[in-house]
XYZ file of C-alpha atoms in Angstrom:
629
model
C 115.090 86.362 98.381
C 114.605 90.023 97.629
C 110.893 90.932 97.497
C 109.552 91.789 94.028
C 108.406 95.187 95.289
C 111.929 96.019 96.332
C 113.244 95.257 92.835
C 110.535 97.308 91.151
C 111.182 100.288 93.486
C 114.490 100.811 91.710
C 112.707 101.864 88.483
C 112.022 105.549 87.791
C 108.659 106.982 88.763
C 107.797 104.286 91.362
C 106.545 105.404 94.827
C 106.425 103.002 97.724
C 103.361 102.358 99.923
C 102.732 100.096 102.853
C 102.630 96.298 102.722
C 104.536 96.055 99.428
C 102.193 98.219 97.417
C 103.701 100.353 94.584
C 102.420 103.279 92.632
C 103.847 103.821 89.115
C 103.447 107.233 87.512
C 100.526 108.305 89.725
C 98.387 105.187 89.434
C 96.959 103.155 92.256
C 97.868 99.660 91.059
C 97.032 99.278 87.375
C 100.152 97.123 86.916
C 100.272 94.356 84.331
C 102.325 91.273 85.080
C 103.590 89.130 82.189
C 105.485 85.943 82.677
C 107.212 84.653 79.526
C 104.935 86.893 77.466
C 101.652 85.688 79.003
C 99.479 88.099 80.990
C 98.703 86.845 84.506
C 95.312 88.149 85.741
C 95.788 90.261 88.868
C 94.942 88.957 92.319
C 92.613 90.626 94.839
C 95.759 91.662 96.710
C 96.223 92.912 100.209
C 99.295 92.336 102.261
C 101.026 89.437 100.479
C 102.924 89.455 97.236
C 101.655 86.639 95.050
C 104.761 86.671 92.803
C 108.249 86.152 94.188
C 111.685 86.714 92.681
C 112.957 83.133 93.166
C 111.802 82.064 89.678
C 112.778 85.277 87.816
C 115.814 85.247 85.505
C 115.115 88.797 84.186
C 112.648 91.515 85.229
C 111.900 94.675 83.179
C 109.428 97.479 83.835
C 107.846 99.125 80.770
C 106.099 102.512 81.112
C 104.862 105.352 78.852
C 102.897 105.219 75.591
C 103.007 101.425 75.028
C 102.408 99.620 71.721
C 98.991 98.169 70.922
C 99.879 94.654 72.164
C 99.668 96.024 75.751
C 96.144 96.608 77.000
C 94.027 97.064 80.149
C 96.632 97.494 82.980
C 99.007 100.087 81.494
C 100.572 102.142 84.329
C 103.485 99.771 84.033
C 104.148 96.359 82.536
C 106.280 94.063 84.668
C 107.825 91.691 82.150
C 109.344 88.623 83.801
C 111.395 85.940 82.101
C 111.709 82.779 84.173
C 114.646 80.547 84.853
C 114.426 76.995 83.783
C 116.074 73.888 82.568
C 118.945 75.280 80.513
C 121.685 73.902 82.654
C 122.580 70.448 83.946
C 120.242 68.991 86.461
C 120.705 70.734 89.815
C 119.216 73.142 92.290
C 119.733 75.371 95.277
C 118.655 75.258 98.921
C 118.515 78.654 100.737
C 117.938 79.550 104.368
C 117.351 83.068 105.670
C 116.850 84.369 109.164
C 116.905 87.698 110.972
C 114.989 90.462 112.706
C 111.353 90.168 113.728
C 111.849 86.377 114.099
C 112.166 86.047 110.356
C 112.663 82.458 109.179
C 112.577 81.502 105.548
C 113.570 78.475 103.513
C 113.434 77.997 99.739
C 114.326 75.240 97.308
C 114.977 75.364 93.561
C 115.174 72.391 91.201
C 115.907 72.542 87.498
C 117.102 70.305 84.698
C 116.620 68.784 81.243
C 115.767 65.226 80.380
C 115.700 64.709 76.623
C 113.064 67.003 75.151
C 111.670 67.801 78.587
C 112.925 70.592 80.919
C 111.668 71.767 84.283
C 112.076 74.473 86.884
C 110.488 74.229 90.299
C 110.799 76.536 93.285
C 109.057 76.734 96.624
C 109.440 78.772 99.818
C 108.101 78.953 103.300
C 108.363 82.056 105.459
C 107.333 83.162 108.921
C 107.965 86.357 110.913
C 106.362 88.680 113.453
C 105.994 91.744 111.196
C 103.599 90.665 108.463
C 101.575 93.912 108.087
C 102.985 97.400 108.391
C 103.280 98.381 112.056
C 100.623 100.983 113.102
C 103.054 102.281 115.785
C 106.624 103.608 115.544
C 107.889 100.815 117.851
C 110.467 98.268 116.634
C 108.037 95.382 117.086
C 104.309 95.181 116.454
C 101.554 93.649 118.629
C 99.827 90.612 117.128
C 101.460 90.787 113.729
C 102.687 87.261 112.845
C 102.512 85.925 109.301
C 103.216 82.634 107.683
C 103.418 82.293 103.902
C 104.000 79.477 101.490
C 104.658 79.854 97.781
C 105.201 77.415 94.878
C 106.074 78.023 91.213
C 106.750 75.602 88.435
C 107.586 75.823 84.738
C 107.601 72.648 82.642
C 108.578 72.639 78.925
C 108.376 69.911 76.272
C 110.020 70.359 72.835
C 107.426 68.645 70.675
C 109.356 68.999 67.471
C 111.663 71.285 65.565
C 109.026 74.007 65.373
C 106.714 73.272 68.312
C 106.960 73.748 72.122
C 104.438 73.083 74.833
C 104.854 74.514 78.336
C 102.899 74.481 81.653
C 103.390 77.233 84.153
C 101.725 77.095 87.608
C 101.881 78.939 90.893
C 100.312 78.827 94.331
C 100.493 81.287 97.200
C 98.922 80.974 100.622
C 99.481 83.737 103.248
C 98.067 84.111 106.703
C 98.212 87.428 108.641
C 97.397 88.611 112.085
C 95.922 92.176 112.112
C 98.277 94.283 114.313
C 96.889 95.926 117.423
C 97.460 99.093 119.348
C 97.597 99.071 123.094
C 95.617 101.353 125.444
C 92.791 102.056 123.042
C 89.358 102.809 124.451
C 86.318 100.829 123.341
C 83.599 102.997 121.737
C 80.725 100.541 121.870
C 79.162 98.315 124.499
C 78.077 94.673 124.162
C 75.382 93.446 126.523
C 76.841 91.400 129.325
C 80.470 91.646 128.128
C 83.376 93.573 129.709
C 85.553 95.668 127.411
C 88.425 93.738 125.823
C 92.012 94.857 126.092
C 92.858 96.460 122.643
C 96.296 94.782 122.738
C 94.645 91.329 122.816
C 92.345 91.554 119.793
C 92.573 88.640 117.367
C 91.483 89.661 113.870
C 93.118 87.761 111.010
C 93.334 87.687 107.206
C 94.078 84.899 104.766
C 95.043 85.458 101.073
C 95.278 82.686 98.514
C 96.138 82.858 94.882
C 96.948 80.154 92.280
C 97.252 80.255 88.522
C 97.935 77.787 85.692
C 98.978 78.679 82.163
C 99.214 76.130 79.267
C 101.125 77.574 76.268
C 101.659 76.266 72.797
C 104.387 77.899 70.597
C 104.750 77.251 66.872
C 107.317 78.534 64.370
C 105.476 78.400 61.045
C 108.542 79.402 59.026
C 108.912 82.509 56.935
C 109.629 84.430 60.156
C 106.126 83.723 61.478
C 105.706 82.766 65.170
C 102.477 81.969 66.992
C 101.845 81.563 70.711
C 98.548 80.489 72.239
C 97.912 80.285 76.002
C 95.007 78.999 78.086
C 95.021 80.384 81.613
C 93.166 80.037 84.881
C 93.607 82.146 88.067
C 91.834 81.795 91.415
C 92.241 84.382 94.117
C 90.502 84.831 97.415
C 90.768 86.964 100.590
C 89.108 86.098 103.930
C 89.047 88.620 106.750
C 88.008 86.970 110.071
C 87.192 89.514 112.801
C 87.616 89.312 116.492
C 83.858 89.317 116.854
C 83.547 90.796 120.345
C 86.566 93.061 119.942
C 85.537 94.483 116.574
C 82.036 95.130 117.860
C 83.409 97.005 120.912
C 86.013 99.045 119.083
C 84.478 99.457 115.575
C 80.774 98.938 115.983
C 80.745 96.196 113.399
C 82.268 92.702 113.142
C 82.307 91.624 109.512
C 83.462 88.245 108.364
C 84.326 89.140 104.740
C 85.200 86.788 101.894
C 86.030 87.801 98.334
C 86.766 85.196 95.663
C 87.548 85.712 92.037
C 87.983 83.031 89.408
C 89.369 84.086 85.983
C 89.735 81.897 82.904
C 90.737 82.922 79.451
C 92.697 82.579 76.169
C 95.545 84.693 74.784
C 96.838 84.339 71.226
C 99.757 86.391 69.797
C 101.384 86.225 66.421
C 104.568 87.873 65.123
C 105.411 88.058 61.442
C 108.561 89.585 59.957
C 107.041 90.677 56.698
C 110.276 92.200 55.421
C 113.472 93.791 56.700
C 111.500 96.968 57.329
C 108.188 95.660 58.733
C 107.561 93.507 61.820
C 103.863 92.917 62.295
C 102.222 91.717 65.514
C 98.600 90.760 66.100
C 96.602 88.994 68.700
C 93.492 88.629 70.794
C 92.546 87.898 74.376
C 89.355 86.625 75.995
C 88.763 86.514 79.736
C 85.836 85.725 81.996
C 85.762 86.425 85.713
C 83.331 85.173 88.380
C 83.270 87.108 91.629
C 81.722 86.011 94.884
C 81.511 88.450 97.765
C 80.304 87.364 101.258
C 79.798 89.677 104.240
C 78.517 88.102 107.408
C 78.250 91.178 109.695
C 77.201 91.785 113.315
C 76.161 95.370 114.049
C 74.160 97.475 116.516
C 71.087 99.487 115.740
C 71.813 103.234 115.492
C 69.948 106.445 114.531
C 73.012 108.318 113.117
C 75.294 105.494 111.919
C 77.653 105.941 114.822
C 75.880 106.032 118.200
C 74.365 102.738 119.183
C 70.888 102.718 120.636
C 71.052 99.104 121.804
C 73.791 97.015 123.351
C 72.434 93.773 121.712
C 74.150 93.162 118.308
C 72.270 91.526 115.445
C 73.395 89.804 112.200
C 73.154 90.992 108.611
C 74.206 88.779 105.700
C 75.185 90.675 102.532
C 76.242 88.222 99.819
C 76.673 89.119 96.111
C 77.971 87.709 92.897
C 79.338 89.405 89.790
C 80.495 88.241 86.351
C 82.955 90.146 84.230
C 84.060 89.607 80.659
C 86.925 91.107 78.646
C 87.652 90.791 74.949
C 90.456 92.568 73.080
C 92.158 92.412 69.705
C 95.183 94.336 68.375
C 97.253 94.939 65.253
C 100.561 96.778 65.102
C 103.524 97.254 62.776
C 107.110 98.127 63.750
C 108.381 99.992 60.716
C 112.039 100.722 60.104
C 111.353 103.900 58.205
C 115.016 104.830 57.852
C 118.310 103.567 59.152
C 117.891 105.752 62.284
C 114.094 105.980 62.631
C 111.707 103.239 63.888
C 107.975 103.927 63.943
C 105.555 101.647 65.810
C 101.928 102.240 64.913
C 98.801 100.223 65.574
C 95.496 100.028 67.416
C 93.403 97.781 69.558
C 89.667 97.305 70.231
C 88.418 96.236 73.605
C 85.096 95.360 75.172
C 84.446 95.135 78.919
C 81.186 93.691 80.413
C 81.086 93.992 84.220
C 78.634 96.213 86.095
C 78.620 98.276 82.855
C 79.120 97.328 79.173
C 81.718 99.492 77.361
C 83.938 99.418 74.255
C 86.790 101.514 72.917
C 89.020 101.784 69.839
C 92.512 102.727 70.923
C 95.119 103.983 68.436
C 98.835 103.917 69.374
C 101.810 105.630 67.793
C 105.387 105.742 68.841
C 108.743 106.628 67.296
C 112.401 106.149 68.242
C 115.044 108.222 66.462
C 118.789 107.589 66.765
C 120.048 111.145 66.623
C 123.674 110.058 66.692
C 125.836 107.324 68.125
C 125.299 108.652 71.663
C 121.761 109.959 71.670
C 118.313 108.352 71.143
C 115.054 110.279 71.220
C 111.565 108.757 71.635
C 108.025 110.087 71.683
C 104.622 108.429 71.698
C 100.856 108.681 72.054
C 98.470 106.065 73.420
C 94.751 105.909 73.877
C 94.162 103.713 76.904
C 91.088 101.775 77.997
C 91.220 100.451 81.578
C 88.328 98.336 82.752
C 87.568 98.411 86.512
C 89.326 95.685 88.447
C 86.444 93.223 88.784
C 87.846 91.697 91.981
C 87.797 95.141 93.677
C 84.306 96.278 92.744
C 82.385 96.953 95.980
C 78.972 95.202 95.867
C 77.806 96.313 99.322
C 74.004 96.573 99.660
C 73.831 100.054 101.197
C 70.209 99.767 102.193
C 70.803 96.714 104.335
C 73.014 98.681 106.754
C 70.863 101.761 107.119
C 69.955 102.366 110.745
C 73.012 100.477 112.066
C 76.533 101.303 113.286
C 77.770 100.178 109.910
C 75.680 102.663 107.953
C 77.493 104.280 105.082
C 77.695 108.144 104.711
C 75.455 108.175 101.646
C 73.319 105.815 99.597
C 74.718 106.667 96.167
C 76.725 103.966 94.370
C 76.934 104.615 90.645
C 78.505 101.667 88.864
C 82.281 101.753 88.460
C 83.179 102.695 84.827
C 86.173 101.916 82.643
C 88.913 104.560 82.720
C 89.635 106.316 79.414
C 92.766 108.352 78.900
C 95.039 110.071 76.382
C 98.700 109.435 77.168
C 101.603 111.513 75.828
C 105.217 110.584 76.432
C 108.616 111.855 75.221
C 112.227 111.726 76.235
C 115.764 110.885 75.283
C 118.764 108.823 76.420
C 122.321 109.967 76.024
C 125.642 108.173 76.587
C 127.912 110.681 78.242
C 130.888 108.365 78.191
C 131.560 104.674 78.005
C 129.443 102.982 80.575
C 127.622 106.147 81.705
C 124.151 106.973 80.371
C 121.554 109.577 81.332
C 117.897 109.817 80.440
C 114.934 112.242 80.695
C 111.359 111.211 80.251
C 108.215 113.444 80.501
C 104.576 112.361 80.349
C 101.049 113.724 80.545
C 97.687 111.980 80.905
C 94.226 113.423 80.437
C 91.697 111.065 81.990
C 87.931 110.504 82.152
C 86.497 108.203 84.854
C 89.827 108.058 86.700
C 90.267 104.895 88.744
C 91.358 104.968 92.347
C 91.161 102.525 95.238
C 90.632 102.792 98.964
C 90.208 100.819 102.116
C 86.722 101.867 103.154
C 85.347 98.924 105.061
C 86.384 97.450 108.363
C 88.080 94.542 106.553
C 91.532 95.400 105.127
C 90.504 94.979 101.498
C 90.646 97.655 98.754
C 87.633 98.786 96.744
C 87.644 100.630 93.420
C 85.820 103.910 92.614
C 85.882 106.584 89.876
C 86.631 110.309 89.816
C 84.997 112.050 86.866
C 88.169 113.761 85.667
C 91.898 113.190 86.150
C 95.207 114.769 85.189
C 98.553 113.100 85.837
C 101.863 114.441 84.666
C 105.536 114.302 85.561
C 109.190 114.155 84.561
C 111.798 111.534 85.364
C 115.566 111.853 85.305
C 117.744 108.726 85.425
C 121.378 107.721 85.106
C 123.197 104.413 85.061
C 126.863 103.550 85.238
C 128.695 100.324 84.590
C 132.446 99.650 84.685
C 134.560 96.579 85.272
C 133.710 96.008 88.924
C 131.232 98.870 89.520
C 127.636 99.426 88.633
C 125.412 102.273 89.878
C 122.085 103.853 89.164
C 120.040 106.854 90.306
C 116.703 108.312 89.368
C 114.417 111.043 90.534
C 110.857 111.805 89.521
C 108.624 114.862 89.942
C 104.906 114.100 89.506
C 101.362 115.274 90.130
C 98.240 113.060 90.185
C 94.912 114.795 90.721
C 91.235 114.057 90.288
C 87.899 115.875 90.502
C 84.359 114.722 91.231
C 83.544 111.349 92.806
C 81.226 109.535 90.376
C 81.066 105.983 91.765
C 81.382 104.462 95.197
C 79.906 107.644 96.641
C 78.537 105.752 99.658
C 82.104 105.585 100.960
C 82.350 109.375 101.390
C 80.574 111.862 103.677
C 78.753 114.850 102.236
C 81.393 117.414 103.107
C 84.149 115.464 101.347
C 81.935 114.747 98.290
C 81.050 118.431 97.940
C 84.666 119.546 98.218
C 85.925 116.990 95.641
C 83.071 117.934 93.289
C 84.323 121.546 93.174
C 88.088 121.211 93.521
C 90.991 119.314 91.991
C 92.361 117.065 94.755
C 95.561 115.051 94.998
C 95.147 111.281 94.906
C 96.021 109.599 98.135
C 99.009 107.854 96.563
C 100.313 111.058 94.860
C 103.905 111.743 95.852
C 105.396 114.933 94.437
C 108.988 113.704 94.590
C 110.158 110.068 94.433
C 113.621 108.606 93.864
C 115.971 105.740 94.206
C 119.713 105.226 93.973
C 122.214 102.445 94.464
C 125.606 101.036 93.743
C 127.254 97.632 93.549
C 130.964 96.780 93.821
C 132.424 93.336 93.097
C 135.592 93.038 95.191
C 136.563 89.760 93.489
C 134.898 86.830 91.838
C 133.551 85.692 95.188
C 132.474 88.846 97.006
C 130.022 91.582 96.161
C 128.787 94.632 98.121
C 125.804 96.786 97.323
C 123.684 99.661 98.722
C 120.275 101.027 97.754
C 118.220 104.014 98.892
C 114.620 105.032 98.359
C 113.329 108.521 99.200
C 110.165 110.594 98.678
C 108.299 113.689 99.757
C 105.557 111.664 101.451
C 102.128 110.335 100.421
C 99.004 112.451 100.889
C 97.049 112.860 104.158
C 94.329 114.939 105.773
C 90.861 116.023 104.628
C 90.513 115.342 100.880
C 94.275 114.655 100.698
C 95.064 118.392 101.149
C 98.302 117.682 103.100
C 101.208 115.241 102.775
C 103.440 113.289 105.147
C 107.098 114.400 105.790
C 110.039 113.695 103.521
C 111.701 110.271 104.139
C 114.800 108.451 103.024
C 115.793 104.856 103.715
C 119.160 103.240 103.104
C 119.744 99.502 102.768
C 123.082 97.642 102.453
C 123.883 94.069 101.579
C 126.779 91.752 100.680
C 127.330 88.260 99.334
C 130.340 85.918 99.545
C 130.859 82.619 97.757
C 133.029 79.938 99.248
C 133.732 76.168 99.080
C 133.660 73.683 101.898
C 135.689 70.530 101.474
C 133.574 67.555 100.477
C 130.393 69.734 100.571
C 131.065 72.023 97.601
C 130.000 75.635 96.910
C 128.027 77.880 99.293
C 126.969 81.478 99.216
C 126.474 83.651 102.297
C 124.388 86.808 102.309
C 123.963 89.627 104.770
C 121.403 92.470 104.468
C 120.757 95.474 106.674
C 117.466 97.194 106.002
C 116.912 100.787 107.117
C 120.563 101.184 108.023
C 120.149 104.445 109.941
C 116.996 103.236 111.764
C 114.923 106.118 110.369
C 111.488 106.253 111.974
C 108.928 107.474 109.396
C 105.293 107.006 108.545
C 104.106 105.702 105.207
C 100.459 106.436 106.116
C 98.999 108.223 109.147
C 95.448 106.846 108.822
C 93.944 109.977 107.248
C 93.189 110.818 103.673
C 90.780 109.369 101.057
C 90.378 105.584 101.469
C 93.256 105.235 103.998
C 92.907 102.865 106.946
C 95.178 102.592 109.956
C 98.507 104.417 110.471
C 101.452 102.502 108.951
C 105.146 102.865 109.739
C 108.115 101.614 107.731
C 110.063 98.774 109.355
C 112.833 99.764 111.741
C 116.464 98.667 111.228
C 116.504 94.978 110.459
C 119.301 92.460 109.975
C 119.039 89.330 107.765
C 121.593 86.537 107.265
C 121.257 83.879 104.591
C 123.077 80.812 103.353
C 122.595 79.030 100.027
C 123.852 75.674 98.849
C 123.979 74.730 95.185
C 123.904 71.107 94.071
């Protein structure tokens, strides 16, 4: 029941953020998730993690100058292969409980009946620490969450050369917005006494579901074709404490964002000869976005000081349609016994608030220098359309003269990000079971994408910086012996931008002027990030492991000119398998998170597009039991 974000945090160049967010190689989001080779359109996102690890058989993270088959979200590709139906009919029931009133139950079922196989998993979870705590205390005020998730993968072997599969998922998560005690109300509501800040009752609901129907055909002569139809619906609803939000924030906004994406993905692979492996494909996607904002505000002359205690209502509803189309062609060429060259290109079109196209060449090479050393280098031209579900459609003029007035009235349309990406590195086997690697990268960017929480609702909005430069170096090592496995990585990085060119209404004039003239660190830029861990199998039944994540701290302060202190967090866990007479096999698990109870901030509430302060969870203990059948 390890969260997906915890698994991904073990990869090089990954920096942690609050509420399960991750930043790979200096990007805010921009992750692509593929399940069994099919791209899953991203969700609006917030506090929940739509995807879980229950259904994953294998998870890989791809970064760098990627081949032409990978488009749009390219900071990292999370490639997930699912479990499913390859064993006798059976399943597993798991229970987990622990700190912060954590209760979780999950069930897996899998099997094969003739030509039909299935894998189903579902989970329910509830605890009292759903969103990152805004205080350093062990427990948070008003922070309960309940979440339900379902995933299924059904496969039918239609013939010797044909396979049909259906993949589906549903996630529904409810969150209380945590409070801080002893806060003073800044606004007055006519005829109403000030509420206790510890008793506010704002909430957020996040729902996501997707369905993918895939047809696979082996046409012979080393030609394979896969075609997938997909649909994804995602929505976020922030429900304010109407009186409390008015008194403490000056605005109570009931915000709903919904995004419906449908599309088609076709991929073909043809082994032309022993030296050439050609891939080609296309993808088509349409998104429909609905944004609703039912806001109560006060009248104001300066956007902050109310000149009336009687609130009034403003409705700001908008719709948006986005379309994506992309095609690619690439060839993996075995130039010599030791040299593989992958070359290709893709062409993409994005129609959202702006209409844009780009031709993107890709080139990569891997050279086996000797039996122990492999060198790689690559170049990629990337085209990253704005995340349609995070485009802010606020009508700035509607809120002028109110306590929800924005700092400026500029809102240039969000553009697609365009970048040149260079990557090179090597891997070397020092001895049997011990490998080391070094990877360096550099990106030159126009219309750099970033995201921030600018409104009162806890939802992220996308904006552009005119220029960007992101570079870094990663060092990694891995060791595997009979009973031992270990890994360690450390990354040095810099992610900077200059000149806000969209979403300007979210910034005050002083910040806009400073960013226009100076290179500034992105809010998620962390100069040093790293992770390490080890696992030891005592015997066939018992395994112990430990993992640590550390970093120099995310950015803070005016225009992100400062950063938070260095942090390190150690986690330990263990599993033990045993048999109970007449009941069969069981597995017990114990996990201790933040072993040394280190108190540290992930965010302090300052910086570009950063909301409330957020602390890492204090030391937490979890105990689980699983029963296979």
